[in-house]
Structures are given as C-alpha cells and as structure tokens.
Coordinates of C-alpha atoms and ligand atoms in Angstrom, one line a residue:
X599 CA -12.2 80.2 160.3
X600 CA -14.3 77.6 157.7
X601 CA -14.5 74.2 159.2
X602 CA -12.3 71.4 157.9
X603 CA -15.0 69.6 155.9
X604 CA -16.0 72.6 153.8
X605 CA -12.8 73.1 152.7
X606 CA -12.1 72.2 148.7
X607 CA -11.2 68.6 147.9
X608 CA -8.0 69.0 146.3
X609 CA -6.4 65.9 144.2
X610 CA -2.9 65.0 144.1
X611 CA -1.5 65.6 140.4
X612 CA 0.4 62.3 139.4
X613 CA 4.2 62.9 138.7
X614 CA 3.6 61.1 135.9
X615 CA 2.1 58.3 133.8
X616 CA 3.3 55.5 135.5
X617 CA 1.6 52.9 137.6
X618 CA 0.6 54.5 140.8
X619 CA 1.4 53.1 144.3
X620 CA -0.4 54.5 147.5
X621 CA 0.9 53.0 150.8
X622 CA -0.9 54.2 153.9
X623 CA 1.5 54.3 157.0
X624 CA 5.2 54.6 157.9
X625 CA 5.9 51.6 160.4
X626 CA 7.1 48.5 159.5
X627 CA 5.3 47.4 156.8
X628 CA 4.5 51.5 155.3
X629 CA 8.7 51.5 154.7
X630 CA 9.5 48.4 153.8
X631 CA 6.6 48.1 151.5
X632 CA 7.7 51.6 150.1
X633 CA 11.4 50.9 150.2
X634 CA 10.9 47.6 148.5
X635 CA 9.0 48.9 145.5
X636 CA 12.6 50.9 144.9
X637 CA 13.5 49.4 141.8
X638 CA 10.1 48.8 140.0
X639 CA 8.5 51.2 137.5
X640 CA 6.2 52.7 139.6
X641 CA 5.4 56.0 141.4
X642 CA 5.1 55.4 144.9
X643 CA 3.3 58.2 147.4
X644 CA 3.7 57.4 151.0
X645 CA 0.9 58.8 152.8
X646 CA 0.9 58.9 157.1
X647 CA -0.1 60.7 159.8
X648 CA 3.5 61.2 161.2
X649 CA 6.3 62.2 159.9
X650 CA 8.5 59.9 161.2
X651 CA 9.4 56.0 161.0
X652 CA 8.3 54.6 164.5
X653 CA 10.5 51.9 165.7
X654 CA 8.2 50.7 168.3
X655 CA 9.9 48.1 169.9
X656 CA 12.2 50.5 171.6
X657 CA 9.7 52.9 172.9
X658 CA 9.8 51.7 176.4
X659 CA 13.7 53.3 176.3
X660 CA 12.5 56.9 175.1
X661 CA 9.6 56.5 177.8
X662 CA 12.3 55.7 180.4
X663 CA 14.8 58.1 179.4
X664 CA 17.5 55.7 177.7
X665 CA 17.3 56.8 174.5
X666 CA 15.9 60.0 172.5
X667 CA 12.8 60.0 170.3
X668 CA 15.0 60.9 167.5
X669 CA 16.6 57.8 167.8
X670 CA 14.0 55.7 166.9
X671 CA 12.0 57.6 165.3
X672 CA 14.0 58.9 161.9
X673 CA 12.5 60.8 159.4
X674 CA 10.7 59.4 156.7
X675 CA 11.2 61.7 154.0
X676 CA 15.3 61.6 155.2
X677 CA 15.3 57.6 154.6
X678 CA 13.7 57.9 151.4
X679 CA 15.2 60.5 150.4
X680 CA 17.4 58.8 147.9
X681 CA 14.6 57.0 146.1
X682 CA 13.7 58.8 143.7
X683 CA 10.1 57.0 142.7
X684 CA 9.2 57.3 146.1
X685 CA 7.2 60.7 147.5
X686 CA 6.1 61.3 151.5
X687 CA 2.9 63.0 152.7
X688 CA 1.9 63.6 155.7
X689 CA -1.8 63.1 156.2
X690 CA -4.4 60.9 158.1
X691 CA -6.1 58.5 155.9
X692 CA -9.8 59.2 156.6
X693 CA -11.7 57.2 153.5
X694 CA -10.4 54.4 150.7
X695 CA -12.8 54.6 147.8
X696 CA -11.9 51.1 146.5
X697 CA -14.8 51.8 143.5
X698 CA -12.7 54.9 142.4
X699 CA -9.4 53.8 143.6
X700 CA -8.8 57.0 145.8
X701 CA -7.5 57.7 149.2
X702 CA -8.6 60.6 151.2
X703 CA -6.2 62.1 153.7
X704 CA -6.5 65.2 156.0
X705 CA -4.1 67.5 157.9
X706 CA -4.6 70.3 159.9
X707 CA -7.6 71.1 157.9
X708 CA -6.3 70.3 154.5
X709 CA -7.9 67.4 152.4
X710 CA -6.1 65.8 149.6
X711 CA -7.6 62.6 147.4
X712 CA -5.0 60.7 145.6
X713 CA -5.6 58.4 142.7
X714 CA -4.2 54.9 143.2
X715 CA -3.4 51.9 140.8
X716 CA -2.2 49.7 143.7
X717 CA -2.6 50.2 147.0
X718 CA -1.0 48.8 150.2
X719 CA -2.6 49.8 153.3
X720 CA -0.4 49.1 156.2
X721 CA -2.2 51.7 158.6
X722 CA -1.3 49.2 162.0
X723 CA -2.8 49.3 165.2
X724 CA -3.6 51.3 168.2
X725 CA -4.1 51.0 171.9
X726 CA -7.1 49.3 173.2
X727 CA -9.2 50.1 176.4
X728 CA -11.4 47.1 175.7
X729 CA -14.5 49.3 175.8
X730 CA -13.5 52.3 178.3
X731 CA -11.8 54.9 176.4
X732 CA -12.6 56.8 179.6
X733 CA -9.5 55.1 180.8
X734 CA -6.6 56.8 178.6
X735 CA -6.9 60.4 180.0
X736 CA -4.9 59.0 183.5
X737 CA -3.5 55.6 182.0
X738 CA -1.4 56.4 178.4
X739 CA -0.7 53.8 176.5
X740 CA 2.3 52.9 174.6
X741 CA 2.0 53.5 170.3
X742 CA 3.3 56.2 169.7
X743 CA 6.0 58.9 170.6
X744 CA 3.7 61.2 172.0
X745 CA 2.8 58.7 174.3
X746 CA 6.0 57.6 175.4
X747 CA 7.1 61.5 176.2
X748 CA 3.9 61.9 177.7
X749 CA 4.7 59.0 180.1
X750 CA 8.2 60.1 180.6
X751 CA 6.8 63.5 181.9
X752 CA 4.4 61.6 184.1
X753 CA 7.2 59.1 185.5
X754 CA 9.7 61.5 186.7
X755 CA 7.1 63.9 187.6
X756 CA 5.7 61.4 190.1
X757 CA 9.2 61.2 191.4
X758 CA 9.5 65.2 191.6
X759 CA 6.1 65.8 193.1
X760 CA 7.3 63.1 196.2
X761 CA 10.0 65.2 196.7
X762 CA 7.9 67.9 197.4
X763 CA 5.3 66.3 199.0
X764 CA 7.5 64.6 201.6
X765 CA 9.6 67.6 202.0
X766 CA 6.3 69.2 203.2
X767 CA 5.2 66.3 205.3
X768 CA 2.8 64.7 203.0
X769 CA 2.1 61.2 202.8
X770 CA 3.4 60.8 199.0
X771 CA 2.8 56.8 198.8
X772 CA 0.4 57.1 195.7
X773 CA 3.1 58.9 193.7
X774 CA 5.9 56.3 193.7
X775 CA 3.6 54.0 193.4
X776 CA 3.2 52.9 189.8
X777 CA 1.5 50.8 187.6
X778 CA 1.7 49.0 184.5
X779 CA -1.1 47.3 183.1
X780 CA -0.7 44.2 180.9
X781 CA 2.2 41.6 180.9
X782 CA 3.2 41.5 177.4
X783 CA 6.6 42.3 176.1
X784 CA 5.9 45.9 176.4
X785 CA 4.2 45.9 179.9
X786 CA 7.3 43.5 181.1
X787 CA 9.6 45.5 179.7
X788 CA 8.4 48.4 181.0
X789 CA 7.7 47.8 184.8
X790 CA 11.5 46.5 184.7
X791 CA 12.8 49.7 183.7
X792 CA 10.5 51.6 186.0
X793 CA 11.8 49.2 188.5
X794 CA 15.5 49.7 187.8
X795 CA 14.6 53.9 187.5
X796 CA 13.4 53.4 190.8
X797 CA 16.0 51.3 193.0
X798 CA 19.5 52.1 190.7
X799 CA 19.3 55.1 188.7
X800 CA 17.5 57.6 190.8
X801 CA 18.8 56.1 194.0
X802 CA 21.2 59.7 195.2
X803 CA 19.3 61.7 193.3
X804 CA 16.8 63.0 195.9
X805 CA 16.9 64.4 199.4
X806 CA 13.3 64.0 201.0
X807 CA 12.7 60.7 199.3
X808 CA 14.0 57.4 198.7
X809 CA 13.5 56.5 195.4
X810 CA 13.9 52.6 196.3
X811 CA 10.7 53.1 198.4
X812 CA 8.9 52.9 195.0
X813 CA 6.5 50.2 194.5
X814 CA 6.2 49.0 190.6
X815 CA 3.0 46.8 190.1
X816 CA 2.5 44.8 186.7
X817 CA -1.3 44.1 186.5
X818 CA -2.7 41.5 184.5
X819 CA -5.9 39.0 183.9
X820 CA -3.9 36.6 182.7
X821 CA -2.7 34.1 184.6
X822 CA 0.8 34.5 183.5
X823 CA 3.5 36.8 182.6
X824 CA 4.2 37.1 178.6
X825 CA 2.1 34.2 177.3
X826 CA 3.5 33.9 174.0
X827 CA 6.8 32.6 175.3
X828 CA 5.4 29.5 176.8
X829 CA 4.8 28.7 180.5
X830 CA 8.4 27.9 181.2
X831 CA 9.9 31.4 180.2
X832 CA 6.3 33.2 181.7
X833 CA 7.9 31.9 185.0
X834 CA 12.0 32.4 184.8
X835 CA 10.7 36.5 183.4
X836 CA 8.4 36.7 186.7
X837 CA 11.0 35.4 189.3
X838 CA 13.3 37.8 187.6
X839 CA 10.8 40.8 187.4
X840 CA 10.2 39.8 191.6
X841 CA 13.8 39.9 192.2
X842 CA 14.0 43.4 190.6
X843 CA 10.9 44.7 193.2
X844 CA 8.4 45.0 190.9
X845 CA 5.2 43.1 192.7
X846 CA 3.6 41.1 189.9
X847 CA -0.3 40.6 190.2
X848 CA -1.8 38.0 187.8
X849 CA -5.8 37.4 187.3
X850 CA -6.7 41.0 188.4
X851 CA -8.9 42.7 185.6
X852 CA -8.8 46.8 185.7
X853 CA -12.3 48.0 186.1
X854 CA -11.5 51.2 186.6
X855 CA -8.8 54.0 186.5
X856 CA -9.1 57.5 187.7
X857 CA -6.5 60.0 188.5
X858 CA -5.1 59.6 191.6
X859 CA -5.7 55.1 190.8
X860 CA -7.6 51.9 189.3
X861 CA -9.3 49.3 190.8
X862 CA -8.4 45.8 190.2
X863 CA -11.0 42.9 190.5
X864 CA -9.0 39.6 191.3
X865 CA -10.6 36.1 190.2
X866 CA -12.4 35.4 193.5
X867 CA -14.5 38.3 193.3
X868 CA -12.4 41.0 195.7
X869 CA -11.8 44.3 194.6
X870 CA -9.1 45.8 195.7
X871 CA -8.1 49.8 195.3
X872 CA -4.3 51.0 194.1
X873 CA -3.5 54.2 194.5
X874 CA -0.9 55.7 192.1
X875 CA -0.7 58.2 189.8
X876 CA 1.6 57.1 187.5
X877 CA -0.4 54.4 185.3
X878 CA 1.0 53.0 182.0
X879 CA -1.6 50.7 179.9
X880 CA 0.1 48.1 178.0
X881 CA -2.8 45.4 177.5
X882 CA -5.0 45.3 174.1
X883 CA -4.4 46.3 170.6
X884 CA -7.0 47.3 168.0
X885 CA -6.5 47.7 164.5
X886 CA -7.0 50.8 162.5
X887 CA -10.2 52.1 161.7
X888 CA -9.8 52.0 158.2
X889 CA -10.1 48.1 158.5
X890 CA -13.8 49.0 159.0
X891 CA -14.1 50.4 156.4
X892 CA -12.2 47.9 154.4
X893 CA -14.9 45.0 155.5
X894 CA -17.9 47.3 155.1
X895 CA -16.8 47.7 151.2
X896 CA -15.6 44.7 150.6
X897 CA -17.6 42.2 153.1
X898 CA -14.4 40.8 154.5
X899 CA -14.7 40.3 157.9
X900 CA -13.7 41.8 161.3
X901 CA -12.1 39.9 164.1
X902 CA -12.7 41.2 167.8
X903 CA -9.2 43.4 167.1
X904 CA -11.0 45.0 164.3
X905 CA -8.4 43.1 162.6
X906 CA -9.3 42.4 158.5
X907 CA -9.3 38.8 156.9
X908 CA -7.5 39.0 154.0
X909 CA -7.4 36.7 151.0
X910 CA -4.0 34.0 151.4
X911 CA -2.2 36.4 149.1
X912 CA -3.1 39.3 151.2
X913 CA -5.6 40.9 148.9
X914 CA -9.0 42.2 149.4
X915 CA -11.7 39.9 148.1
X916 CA -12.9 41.4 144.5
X917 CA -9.8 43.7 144.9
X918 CA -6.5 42.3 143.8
X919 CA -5.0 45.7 143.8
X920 CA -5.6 46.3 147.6
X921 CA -3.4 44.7 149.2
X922 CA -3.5 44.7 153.3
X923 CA -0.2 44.3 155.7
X924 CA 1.2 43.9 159.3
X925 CA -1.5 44.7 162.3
X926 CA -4.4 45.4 160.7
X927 CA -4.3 41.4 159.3
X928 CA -6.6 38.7 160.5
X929 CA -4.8 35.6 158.8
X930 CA -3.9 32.2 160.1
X931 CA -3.3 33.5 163.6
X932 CA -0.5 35.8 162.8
X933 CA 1.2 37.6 165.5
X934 CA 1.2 41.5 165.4
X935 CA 4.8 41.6 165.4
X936 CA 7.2 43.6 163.1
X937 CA 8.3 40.7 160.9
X938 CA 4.8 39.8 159.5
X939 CA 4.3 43.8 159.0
X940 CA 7.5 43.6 157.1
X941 CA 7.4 40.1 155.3
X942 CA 4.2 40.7 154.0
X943 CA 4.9 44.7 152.5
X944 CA 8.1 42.7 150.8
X945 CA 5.7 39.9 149.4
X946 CA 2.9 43.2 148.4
X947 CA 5.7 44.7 146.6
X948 CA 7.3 41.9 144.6
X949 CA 3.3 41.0 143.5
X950 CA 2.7 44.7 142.0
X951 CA 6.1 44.4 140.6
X952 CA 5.7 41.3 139.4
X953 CA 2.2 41.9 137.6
X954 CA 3.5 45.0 135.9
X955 CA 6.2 42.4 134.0
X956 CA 3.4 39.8 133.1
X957 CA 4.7 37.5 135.8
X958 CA 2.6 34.4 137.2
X959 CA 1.2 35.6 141.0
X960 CA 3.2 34.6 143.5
X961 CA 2.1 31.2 145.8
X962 CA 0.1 32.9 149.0
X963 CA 1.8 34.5 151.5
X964 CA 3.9 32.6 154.0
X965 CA 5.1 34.3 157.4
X966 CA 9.1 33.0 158.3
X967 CA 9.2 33.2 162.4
X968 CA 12.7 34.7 163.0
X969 CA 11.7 34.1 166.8
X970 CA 10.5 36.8 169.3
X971 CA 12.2 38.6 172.2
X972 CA 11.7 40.5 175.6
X973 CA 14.0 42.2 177.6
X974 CA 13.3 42.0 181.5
X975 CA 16.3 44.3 183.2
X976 CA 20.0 45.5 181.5
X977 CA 21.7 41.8 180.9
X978 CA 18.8 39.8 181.1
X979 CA 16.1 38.7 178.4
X980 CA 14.3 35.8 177.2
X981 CA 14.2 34.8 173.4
X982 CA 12.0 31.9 171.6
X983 CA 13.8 30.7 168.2
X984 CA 12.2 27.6 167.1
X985 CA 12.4 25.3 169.5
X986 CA 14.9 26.8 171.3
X987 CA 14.0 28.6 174.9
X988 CA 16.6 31.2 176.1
X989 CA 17.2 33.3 178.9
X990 CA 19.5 35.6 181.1
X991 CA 22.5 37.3 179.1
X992 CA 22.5 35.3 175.9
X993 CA 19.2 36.1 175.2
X994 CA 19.9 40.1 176.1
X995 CA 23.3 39.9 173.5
X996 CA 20.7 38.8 170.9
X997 CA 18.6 41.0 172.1
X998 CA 20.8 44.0 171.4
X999 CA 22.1 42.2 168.1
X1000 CA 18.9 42.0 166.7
X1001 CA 17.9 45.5 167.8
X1002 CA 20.9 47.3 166.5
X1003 CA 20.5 45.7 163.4
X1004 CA 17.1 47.4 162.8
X1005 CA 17.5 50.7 164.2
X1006 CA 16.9 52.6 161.2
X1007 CA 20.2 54.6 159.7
X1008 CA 23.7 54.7 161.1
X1009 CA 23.2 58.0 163.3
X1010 CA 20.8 56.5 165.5
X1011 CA 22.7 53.1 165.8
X1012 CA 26.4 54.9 166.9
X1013 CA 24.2 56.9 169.1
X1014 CA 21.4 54.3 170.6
X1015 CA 25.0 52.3 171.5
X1016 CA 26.4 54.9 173.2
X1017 CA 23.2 55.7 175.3
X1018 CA 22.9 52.1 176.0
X1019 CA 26.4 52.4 177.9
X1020 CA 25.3 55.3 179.8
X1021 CA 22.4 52.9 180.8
X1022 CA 23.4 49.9 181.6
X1023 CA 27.3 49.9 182.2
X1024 CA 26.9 53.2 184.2
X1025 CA 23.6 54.0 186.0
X1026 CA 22.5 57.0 184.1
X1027 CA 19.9 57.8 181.9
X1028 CA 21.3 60.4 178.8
X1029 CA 17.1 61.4 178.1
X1030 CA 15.8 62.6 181.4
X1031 CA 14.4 66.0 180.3
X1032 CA 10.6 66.2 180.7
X1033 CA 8.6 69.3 179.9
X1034 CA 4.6 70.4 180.7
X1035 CA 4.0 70.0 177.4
X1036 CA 4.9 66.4 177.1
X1037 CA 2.2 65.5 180.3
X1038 CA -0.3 68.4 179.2
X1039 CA -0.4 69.0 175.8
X1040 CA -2.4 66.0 174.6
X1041 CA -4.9 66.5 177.0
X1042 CA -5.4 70.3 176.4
X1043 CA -5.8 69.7 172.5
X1044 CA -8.5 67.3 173.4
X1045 CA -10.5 70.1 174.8
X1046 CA -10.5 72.3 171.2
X1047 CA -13.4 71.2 169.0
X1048 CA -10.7 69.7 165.8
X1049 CA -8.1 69.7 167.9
X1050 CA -4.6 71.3 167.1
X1051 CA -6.6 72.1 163.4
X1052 CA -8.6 75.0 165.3
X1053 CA -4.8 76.6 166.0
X1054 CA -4.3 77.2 162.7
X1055 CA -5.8 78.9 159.9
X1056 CA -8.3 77.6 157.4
X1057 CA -6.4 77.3 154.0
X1058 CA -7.2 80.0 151.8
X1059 CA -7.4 82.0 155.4
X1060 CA -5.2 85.1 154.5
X1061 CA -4.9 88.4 156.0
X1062 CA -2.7 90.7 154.2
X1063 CA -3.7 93.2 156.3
X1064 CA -2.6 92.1 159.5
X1065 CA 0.4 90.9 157.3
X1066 CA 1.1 94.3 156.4
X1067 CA 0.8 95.6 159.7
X1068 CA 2.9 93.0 161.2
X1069 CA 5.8 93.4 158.4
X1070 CA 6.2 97.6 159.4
X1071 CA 6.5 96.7 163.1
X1072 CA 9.2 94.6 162.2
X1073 CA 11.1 96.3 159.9
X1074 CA 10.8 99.6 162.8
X1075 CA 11.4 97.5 165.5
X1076 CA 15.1 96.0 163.5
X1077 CA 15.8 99.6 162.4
X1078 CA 15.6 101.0 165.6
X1079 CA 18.0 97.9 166.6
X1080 CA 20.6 98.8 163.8
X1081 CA 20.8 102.7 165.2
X1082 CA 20.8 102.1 169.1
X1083 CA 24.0 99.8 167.9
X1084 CA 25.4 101.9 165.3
X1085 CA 25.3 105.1 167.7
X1086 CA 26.7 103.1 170.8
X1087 CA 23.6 103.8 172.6
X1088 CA 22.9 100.9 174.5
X1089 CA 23.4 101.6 178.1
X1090 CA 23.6 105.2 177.5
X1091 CA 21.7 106.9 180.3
X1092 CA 18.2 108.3 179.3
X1093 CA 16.8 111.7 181.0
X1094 CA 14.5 110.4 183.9
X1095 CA 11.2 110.8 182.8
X1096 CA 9.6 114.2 184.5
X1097 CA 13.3 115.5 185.8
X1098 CA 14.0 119.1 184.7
X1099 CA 17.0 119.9 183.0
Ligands
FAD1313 C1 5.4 49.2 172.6 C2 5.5 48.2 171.5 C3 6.5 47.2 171.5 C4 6.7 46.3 170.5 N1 7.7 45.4 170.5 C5 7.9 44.5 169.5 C6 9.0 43.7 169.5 O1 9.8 43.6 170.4 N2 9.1 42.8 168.4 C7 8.2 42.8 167.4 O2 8.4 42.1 166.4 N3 7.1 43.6 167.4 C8 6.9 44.5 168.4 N4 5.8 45.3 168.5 C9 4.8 45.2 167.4 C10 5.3 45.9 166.1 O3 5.8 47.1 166.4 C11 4.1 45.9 165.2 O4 3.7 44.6 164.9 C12 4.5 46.6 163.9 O5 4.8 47.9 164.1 C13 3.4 46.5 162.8 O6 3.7 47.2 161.7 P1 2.6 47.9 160.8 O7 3.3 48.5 159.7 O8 1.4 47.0 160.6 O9 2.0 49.1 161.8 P2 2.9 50.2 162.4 O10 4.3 50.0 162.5 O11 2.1 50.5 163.7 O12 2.6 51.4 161.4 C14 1.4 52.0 161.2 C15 1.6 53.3 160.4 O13 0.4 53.8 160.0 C16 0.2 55.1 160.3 N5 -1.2 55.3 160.3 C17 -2.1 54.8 161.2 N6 -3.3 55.2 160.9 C18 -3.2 56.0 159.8 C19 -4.1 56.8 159.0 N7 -5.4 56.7 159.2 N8 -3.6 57.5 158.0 C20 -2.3 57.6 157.8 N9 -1.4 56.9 158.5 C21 -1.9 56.1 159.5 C22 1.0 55.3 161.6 O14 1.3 56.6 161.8 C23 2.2 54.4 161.3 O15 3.1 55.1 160.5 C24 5.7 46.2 169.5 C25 4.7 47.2 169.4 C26 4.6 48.1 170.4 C27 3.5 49.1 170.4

C-alpha cells in the first residue's frame, strides 16, 4: 500500500469556462453560500469533509435519542441536487494556495487540487480542550454526528452497565453519574435532557436500577449559567435546570479527565474528584486549521480561537477573491452562531455576483441579530430578541418555530415533528439504538497510522488476480445455489460421512 502523500496530485477539470467558485464546508455558511450563488453565472464546486449538511443546533436531540441523524443531517449532494451550477465533493481541505488560487483536498488517500476564481472558505469550528487534547478520548465533544452517536452509545451504555453492575452487587454510582462540561446553550441543553433521560423517560425501564438515582452535573468556570443571555435569564435557566435534578457547579475549572472521572478545581483552591464515566465536553470552540494558514499567507491575524480577522467586507487583506465566513471569523465581536455563518455566505455570494456584472462592491458587511435561543427541558426555554427577555413556554413555541423552520427539507421537518411528540407529549425516545461501533469505532481508528485511509487501498492499488479468484468462487458458490434449488435438494438427507451402504 503507497502512503497517501506519494500518491499523484490529480486536478479537477473545470466543467467549463465560466467563473469558478470553491466553497470549503457544508454547514451554514458552505450551503447557503453555495445555494445563494444559484442563479449567477458561475460554476460552483462544494468541497467538505462530510457528506452531509450538519444542522448543529439539534445535535443534543440525536445525542439523546429524540431525533435520528438523518434528520438533521440531509444530504448535500440531495439538497443541491437541483442546481445545476452547483457540484459536491467530498474531501478535507488540507492547503489554499492563495498565489495560485488552488485548494487541496484529500480523502481516504486521494488528493485532488482545484482551481478557484473565488473562493469562500466557510470551514467553521471545532471543539476545544483549551490545551489538553488528552482530554477527548473519555470526554467527547459535541460538532459533529459522530460525536453525538458516540455519546448516545456512552449515555445509555452507562445506564446498561448499572444494570449489570447492581444486579451483581456492585457499587455502580460512577456510571449514572454524569457530567457535562460547560454552560453554554449546548452544555444546558444537554444536562437537561440527560436529566429528563434520567428521572422521566427511563424511569420503568430497569429492574436492578433506578434510573432517577442519576446524578447530572453541569460544570463550569464561569460564574454563571449561559452568559450570553444576560444575568437575569443565567439565573431563571439554573433554578429551572436545579428543579429538573441536575446539580449545577459554577467556578470549577476541569483539570483533568480520565476514564472512570475529572477533577474539578473550584475558585478557593479545593480540588474535588467526580467519578462518572459518562462525560460530555461542551466548553471551547476553535476555529479551523485552515485559518492558520489563512494568516500565515496573508498576515491577517489570529485571535485566541484561531479565529481570522477579516477585512469589513469579509475579504482577505491583498485577496479580494477570498472571502471568509461564519466561525472561522474574528470581526467586531461576532457570535459563532448560525446566522452570521449564513448572513455573511449570502453577502459573499451577492459580491462575486455582483463583480461578475460590473456592479459597485457592496457597503461592508453588517450582521442582523434575529435573537438567540436555549432550550432547558420539553416546554421551557429562554430567548433574547432585542430587548426583549423571554422565558418558560413562549420562549420553547419559538423555540420550536424557529427550529422547524430551518430543518433542512420537508422529510426531516414532518418527521423531527413527529419525534418531538414521542418526546415530549409521551415519554419516549423514537432514537434509542446504540451500537459498539458508535462508542468504539473512533477510538480504534485513532490507533491505525492514517486512520480509516490504511483500510483501504491505495488508488491505482489493483489486483486482478485476487479479482479473478474472487469472481470464480462466486459464480460456483451461486451455481451450486441454483442446482441444490432446482433439484429440491435442500434438506434432502446426505449419506453420513464413513457409514457403509
Ligand atoms: C452543539 C451546537 C449547538 C449549537 N446551537 C446553536 C444555536 O442554537 N443557534 C445558533 O445560531 N448557533 C448554534 N450553534 C453554532 C452554529 O452551529 C455555528 O455558528 C454554525 O454552524 C457556523 O457555521 P459555519 O458554516 O461557519 O460552520 P459549520 O456549520 O460548522 O460548517 C463547517 C463545515 O466545514 C466542513 N469542514 C471543516 N473543516 C474542513 C476541511 N478542512 N475541509 C473540508 N471541509 C471542512 C465541515 O465538515 C462543515 O461542513 C451551535 C453549535 C453547536 C456545535
């Protein structure tokens, strides 16, 4: 097998001689960037490392078992499949040559450089361990759909392995005990529905166990739940959280996470040891790599989130046809929330557009706050929309308004909706399933030297020999099918080897 880097760089051939558009990712600002570029006279080539569109708000849900990963994750080729200037690949960006205009992608092995006129890089963020990477082996994050399966698996594993434990007399405290770490949106809304898991839905499920002997801890150095929604909603969401049983402790920095716990250092100096298995990180983002080397080629600087300062029109400096979008953005202290990921792909769009029809540029970029939400348990939620402050059920109706409305495509909507009844009229969850692969396929692949690349063959790797050989077993093994039914000789009674006749 030839290792990845020696294998041929291979260039995309243009579909044709129009102005080319690369966009690098499929969140937010990747498809609406893409989508909004539908009527211009461009070619447009998608490139990601998934497949799919992540709507990442709702990941919580497939990590709970509300909804499926289908369901919020469509995919991308499907949605664009009826615009016909726009093409999908799947690939991981490794290198933008802004001198010669390319982008270098890889997957499973396979390089590919494609030629760009305009380029909108919209690559996001990932999960941050603020220095100890060490950390995401027994605490996984929350970015992607891998990790919410992952955590699924580990959630109602812990769950399956008290049963077992306490149905053999074990002391099985560290597995229902669990922990989220970092009260943001995400973290809230996640101890709540481990919370809810915990004391409504899993309630008669189990025999040596009571699942509403669970504790739920949400961990964080801040002094208060959800900061970005002011002090007065930080307090109404931690009251609720308390109500639900979930045991909220503020200004306790993790210094350490191993597998069976963490270790949490609390403001006046004390450490103090949790034991639980099930750990969920939800504190720190940090932008994509590919801002790095964004600033190293362009001199733009990095923020401490890796994020990239872009010019007020969201341009490189010395680049005009770069543009950069959503998360990876270091610009009058936007949030890294959907809307400025998909506002600013729009405002990326209309500029190449607009350049390609001799139009003046467009006055810089301005971010329109449509107002953020979280959602604490089923019927309650806060909301901040303006000035306004809500809470309780209005803010969950808008909640679910706002979210329906941006589920991508009409299958996942109808079915999301339906799911959500099972949820939170009834008590069920519709997604429960959880396989070994989901907890222990991530960290297996970790141990290969490239990962799931070293599964496959090189390209160019071909034996026709083993091809051949493979093809004749076959093509016995189906004819030998075809005659035992033909001649009604299934079940038929075969001489016992060694008997005499
Ligand atoms: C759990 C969670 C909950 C959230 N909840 C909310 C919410 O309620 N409301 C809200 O407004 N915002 C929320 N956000 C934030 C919101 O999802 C982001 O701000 C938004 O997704 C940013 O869009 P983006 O296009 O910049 O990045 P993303 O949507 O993250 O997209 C990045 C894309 O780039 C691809 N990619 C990354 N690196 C590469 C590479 N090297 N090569 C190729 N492709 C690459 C990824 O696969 C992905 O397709 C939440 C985020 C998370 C993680």
């Amino acid at each position: 097998m030839t290792d990845a880097s020696s294998t041929p760089d291979r260039a995309l051939v243009p579909r044709s001689d129009r102005h080319q558009v690369v966009v690098i990712g499929s969140g937010f600002g990747g498809l609406f960037g893409t989508k909004a570029l539908k009527g211009a006279d461009v070619d447009v080539t998608m490139i990601a490392k998934t497949s799919h569109h992540l709507f990442q708000p709702l990941l919580y849900q497939v990590a709970t078992g509300i909804l499926s990963e289908g369901e919020i994750a469509p995919p991308t080729r499907e949605v664009l499949a009826r615009q016909k200037n726009a093409q999908v690949l799947l690939g991981e960006v490794t290198g933008i040559d802004l001198e010669a205009r390319t982008v270098t992608s890889h997957v499973l092995g396979r390089e590919l450089t494609t030629p760009y006129d305009s380029l909108i890089v919209a690559a996001g963020a990932g999960q941050s361990y603020f220095g100890n990477d060490q950390f995401a082996e027994f605490a996984p994050g929350m970015k992607s759909i891998d990790d919410a399966l992952e955590l699924r698996g580990r959630i109602f594993g812990a769950f399956e392995m008290a049963e077992l434990g306490a149905s053999r007399g074990e002391n099985v405290d560290h597995l229902l005990t669990f922990v989220v770490v970092g009260a943001g949106p995400t973290g809230v809304e996640m101890a709540g529905q481990i919370a809810e898991l915990a004391h409504r839905t899993l309630t008669r499920d189990f025999r040596a166990i009571s699942s509403h002997h669970a504790r739920v801890l949400l961990v964080d150095a801040a002094p208060q739940v959800l900061p970005p929604f002011g002090a007065r909603l930080g307090t109404w969401t931690k009251k609720k959280l308390e109500d639900l049983g979930v045991e909220v402790m503020l200004g306790a920095l993790v210094s350490d996470v191993d597998e069976r716990g963490l270790v949490v250092k609390h403001k006046d100096g004390r450490e103090e040891r949790i034991d639980a298995v099930t750990k969920v990180w939800a504190a720190g983002v940090q932008a994509s790599p590919l801002g790095k080397q964004l600033s190293e080629q362009t001199g733009a600087p990095l923020d401490r989130a890796g994020r990239i300062a872009v010019n007020p029109d969201l341009t490189l400096p010395g680049y005009p046809e770069v543009f950069v979008v959503g998360d990876m953005i270091s610009l009058d202290n936007l949030p890294g929330v959907a809307q400025v990921a998909i506002q600013g792909a729009k405002y990326a769009a209309k500029e190449i557009d607009g350049r390609l029809h001799g139009k003046a540029p467009q006055r810089p970029f301005k971010y329109f706050d449509k107002g953020s939400m979280a959602i604490v348990s089923r019927f309650r939620a806060v909301a901040v929309v303006g000035k306004l402050r809500l809470t309780g059920f209005i803010a969950w109706l808008m909640w679910l308004a706002v979210h329906l409305f941006y589920i991508t495509g009409f299958k996942s909507r109808v079915t999301a909706v339906l799911h959500w009844l099972v949820s939170f009229l009834g008590r069920g969850r519709s997604e429960r399933t959880a396989t070994e692969q989901q907890i222990f396929a991530r960290i297996a692949l970790k141990r290969l030297d490239r990962g799931a690349s070293d599964l496959v063959s090189a390209p160019g790797e071909y034996d026709a020999e083993a091809e051949r050989v493979r093809r004749e077993e076959l093509e016995r093994q189906a004819l030998e099918e075809v005659r035992l039914t033909d001649e009604q000789a299934r079940g038929v009674k075969s001489t016992p080897v060694g008997s005499s006749v």
